[in-house]
Coordinates of C-alpha atoms in Angstrom, one line a residue:
X1 CA -17.2 59.7 -10.1
X2 CA -16.9 59.3 -6.4
X3 CA -13.4 58.4 -5.3
X4 CA -11.8 57.9 -1.9
X5 CA -10.2 61.3 -1.4
X6 CA -12.2 62.9 1.3
X7 CA -14.1 65.0 -1.1
X8 CA -17.8 65.1 -2.3
X9 CA -16.9 64.3 -5.9
X10 CA -20.4 63.8 -7.1
X11 CA -22.0 66.6 -5.1
X12 CA -24.5 64.4 -3.3
X13 CA -23.5 65.8 0.1
X14 CA -21.5 62.7 1.0
X15 CA -17.8 61.8 0.8
X16 CA -16.0 58.5 0.3
X17 CA -19.1 56.4 -0.1
X18 CA -18.9 52.6 -0.4
X19 CA -19.6 52.9 -4.2
X20 CA -16.5 55.0 -4.7
X21 CA -14.6 53.6 -7.7
X22 CA -11.5 52.8 -5.7
X23 CA -13.2 51.6 -2.5
X24 CA -11.8 48.4 -1.2
X25 CA -13.6 45.2 -0.3
X26 CA -13.3 44.2 3.4
X27 CA -14.2 40.8 4.9
X28 CA -15.7 40.1 8.3
X29 CA -13.2 38.7 10.9
X30 CA -15.4 37.7 13.7
X31 CA -12.8 35.4 15.4
X32 CA -10.1 38.1 15.2
X33 CA -7.5 35.8 13.6
X34 CA -6.7 38.4 10.9
X35 CA -8.3 36.2 8.2
X36 CA -11.7 37.1 6.8
X37 CA -14.8 35.4 5.6
X38 CA -15.2 35.5 1.9
X39 CA -19.0 35.2 2.2
X40 CA -19.3 38.2 4.5
X41 CA -17.9 41.4 2.9
X42 CA -18.5 45.1 2.4
X43 CA -16.9 47.9 0.4
X44 CA -15.5 51.0 2.0
X45 CA -12.8 53.6 1.5
X46 CA -11.4 52.9 5.0
X47 CA -11.2 49.7 6.9
X48 CA -14.4 49.1 9.0
X49 CA -14.0 47.8 12.5
X50 CA -14.1 44.0 12.6
X51 CA -13.0 43.5 9.0
X52 CA -9.7 42.6 7.2
X53 CA -8.6 42.7 3.6
X54 CA -7.9 38.9 3.6
X55 CA -10.7 36.5 2.5
X56 CA -9.1 33.1 3.1
X57 CA -10.6 32.0 6.4
X58 CA -12.5 28.8 6.1
X59 CA -14.1 29.1 9.6
X60 CA -14.6 32.6 10.9
X61 CA -16.1 31.3 14.2
X62 CA -12.9 29.6 15.3
X63 CA -9.7 31.6 15.8
X64 CA -7.6 28.4 15.7
X65 CA -8.8 27.6 12.2
X66 CA -7.1 29.8 9.6
X67 CA -4.5 29.6 6.8
X68 CA -1.0 28.7 8.1
X69 CA -2.4 27.2 11.3
X70 CA -1.0 23.8 12.4
X71 CA -3.1 20.9 11.2
X72 CA -4.2 18.6 14.0
X73 CA -6.1 15.3 14.1
X74 CA -9.6 16.5 14.9
X75 CA -11.7 16.0 11.7
X76 CA -11.4 19.7 10.8
X77 CA -9.6 21.6 8.1
X78 CA -7.4 23.6 10.6
X79 CA -5.2 25.3 8.0
X80 CA -7.9 25.9 5.3
X81 CA -6.1 23.9 2.6
X82 CA -9.2 21.9 1.7
X83 CA -8.1 18.7 3.5
X84 CA -8.6 17.3 7.0
X85 CA -6.4 15.2 9.2
X86 CA -3.5 15.0 6.8
X87 CA -0.5 12.8 7.6
X88 CA 1.5 16.0 8.4
X89 CA -0.8 16.8 11.4
X90 CA 1.3 17.7 14.4
X91 CA -0.3 15.0 16.6
X92 CA -0.5 12.3 13.9
X93 CA 0.3 8.9 15.3
X94 CA 3.2 6.6 14.2
X95 CA 2.1 3.3 12.7
X96 CA 4.3 0.3 11.8
X97 CA 3.9 -2.0 8.8
X98 CA 2.5 -5.5 9.7
X99 CA 3.3 -7.3 6.5
X100 CA 2.7 -10.8 8.0
X101 CA -0.6 -9.8 9.6
X102 CA 0.4 -11.1 13.1
X103 CA -0.6 -7.8 14.8
X104 CA 3.0 -6.8 15.5
X105 CA 4.7 -4.1 13.5
X106 CA 8.1 -3.6 11.9
X107 CA 10.0 -0.7 13.5
X108 CA 11.8 -0.2 10.2
X109 CA 8.6 0.5 8.2
X110 CA 7.0 3.6 9.6
X111 CA 4.1 5.8 8.6
X112 CA 2.6 8.9 10.2
X113 CA -1.2 9.3 10.0
X114 CA -4.2 10.5 12.1
X115 CA -6.1 7.2 11.5
X116 CA -4.7 3.7 11.3
X117 CA -3.7 2.9 7.7
X118 CA -4.5 -0.6 6.3
X119 CA -1.7 -3.0 6.9
X120 CA -0.2 -1.0 9.8
X121 CA -0.4 -1.4 13.6
X122 CA 0.5 0.8 16.5
X123 CA 3.3 -1.4 18.0
X124 CA 6.9 -2.0 16.8
X125 CA 7.7 -5.2 18.6
X126 CA 7.9 -7.7 15.6
X127 CA 11.5 -8.9 15.0
X128 CA 10.6 -10.6 11.7
X129 CA 7.7 -9.1 9.8
X130 CA 8.0 -11.7 7.0
X131 CA 6.9 -14.6 9.2
X132 CA 3.6 -14.7 11.1
X133 CA 4.9 -17.4 13.4
X134 CA 7.6 -15.1 14.7
X135 CA 6.4 -12.4 17.1
X136 CA 6.4 -11.6 20.8
X137 CA 3.6 -14.2 21.1
X138 CA 5.4 -16.8 19.0
X139 CA 6.4 -20.2 20.4
X140 CA 10.2 -20.8 20.6
X141 CA 11.4 -23.8 18.7
X142 CA 14.8 -25.2 17.9
X143 CA 15.3 -23.7 14.5
X144 CA 18.1 -21.1 15.0
X145 CA 15.5 -18.3 14.9
X146 CA 14.3 -15.9 17.6
X147 CA 10.7 -17.1 17.4
X148 CA 9.4 -15.1 20.4
X149 CA 11.3 -11.9 19.7
X150 CA 13.2 -11.9 23.1
X151 CA 16.6 -11.5 21.3
X152 CA 17.5 -15.1 22.1
X153 CA 17.4 -18.2 19.9
X154 CA 16.9 -21.9 20.8
X155 CA 16.4 -21.4 24.5
X156 CA 16.0 -24.3 26.9
X157 CA 12.2 -23.7 27.0
X158 CA 11.8 -24.3 23.3
X159 CA 8.9 -26.7 22.8
X160 CA 11.1 -29.3 21.0
X161 CA 14.2 -28.9 23.1
X162 CA 15.5 -32.3 24.2
X163 CA 16.4 -33.5 27.7
X164 CA 20.1 -34.3 28.2
X165 CA 21.7 -36.2 31.0
X166 CA 25.0 -35.6 32.8
X167 CA 27.8 -38.0 31.8
X168 CA 30.3 -37.2 34.5
X169 CA 32.4 -40.4 34.0
X170 CA 32.4 -40.0 30.2
X171 CA 31.2 -43.5 29.5
X172 CA 28.4 -42.3 27.1
X173 CA 25.7 -43.1 29.6
X174 CA 23.9 -40.4 31.6
X175 CA 22.6 -39.9 35.1
X176 CA 18.8 -39.5 35.1
X177 CA 18.9 -37.4 38.2
X178 CA 21.1 -34.8 36.7
X179 CA 19.6 -33.4 33.5
X180 CA 19.1 -30.3 31.5
X181 CA 17.0 -29.2 28.5
X182 CA 18.6 -27.8 25.4
X183 CA 18.2 -27.6 21.6
X184 CA 21.7 -28.9 21.0
X185 CA 23.7 -31.4 23.0
X186 CA 25.6 -29.6 25.8
X187 CA 29.2 -30.6 26.5
X188 CA 29.3 -33.3 29.1
X189 CA 25.8 -34.5 28.5
X190 CA 24.3 -37.4 26.6
X191 CA 20.8 -38.5 25.6
X192 CA 21.0 -41.8 27.5
X193 CA 19.8 -41.9 31.2
X194 CA 20.7 -45.5 32.1
X195 CA 24.0 -45.0 34.0
X196 CA 23.6 -46.3 37.6
X197 CA 27.0 -45.0 38.8
X198 CA 27.8 -41.7 37.3
X199 CA 31.3 -41.6 38.9
X200 CA 32.5 -45.0 37.6
X201 CA 33.2 -45.3 33.9
X202 CA 33.2 -49.1 34.1
X203 CA 29.7 -49.3 35.6
X204 CA 27.0 -48.8 33.0
X205 CA 24.1 -49.2 32.1
X206 CA 22.1 -50.7 34.9
X207 CA 19.6 -52.9 33.2
X208 CA 17.3 -55.3 35.1
X209 CA 16.9 -58.8 33.7

């Protein structure tokens, strides 16, 4: 039997032929990434140029695709694990849960993925992901909640905020030319605007008969 020992064991005038019993199998490594193509192999006693002993390369035409390579979002199996664009890809995007389907996400419910998962959005600006009416595009109303996610509640521009009138003389009647809007009654203001002398507590209201 021919073996890899530098001798012509079978007296055929050749030494260490590919059919030697202990010849190794070598795999083509065209992209020089030190991982070989299982579908392109040859047997030899010594390592032929352009081959390696490993056969786990899944794309021998791309040096960046090989076992242990970093997975990226490009539709390719970069690390030869049989999957593409896994959530662990180094450039996977961050997505935020949109439970109330208002197109604004919850910063506290995060998922990494190459492609947008169902029920997730790319922004994290929702301040209440359980109510579709509460979002950065929500309308502020007088309800004790931050409807438009600006970190404030019941602002003067709330759609149902009331108009209040200054009652400088504390006679419970207000001055129509001095008003403010608010969800709750400000101190020194009343809902009435019929005072005709805001500086005289004994003069109120000015009704025409």
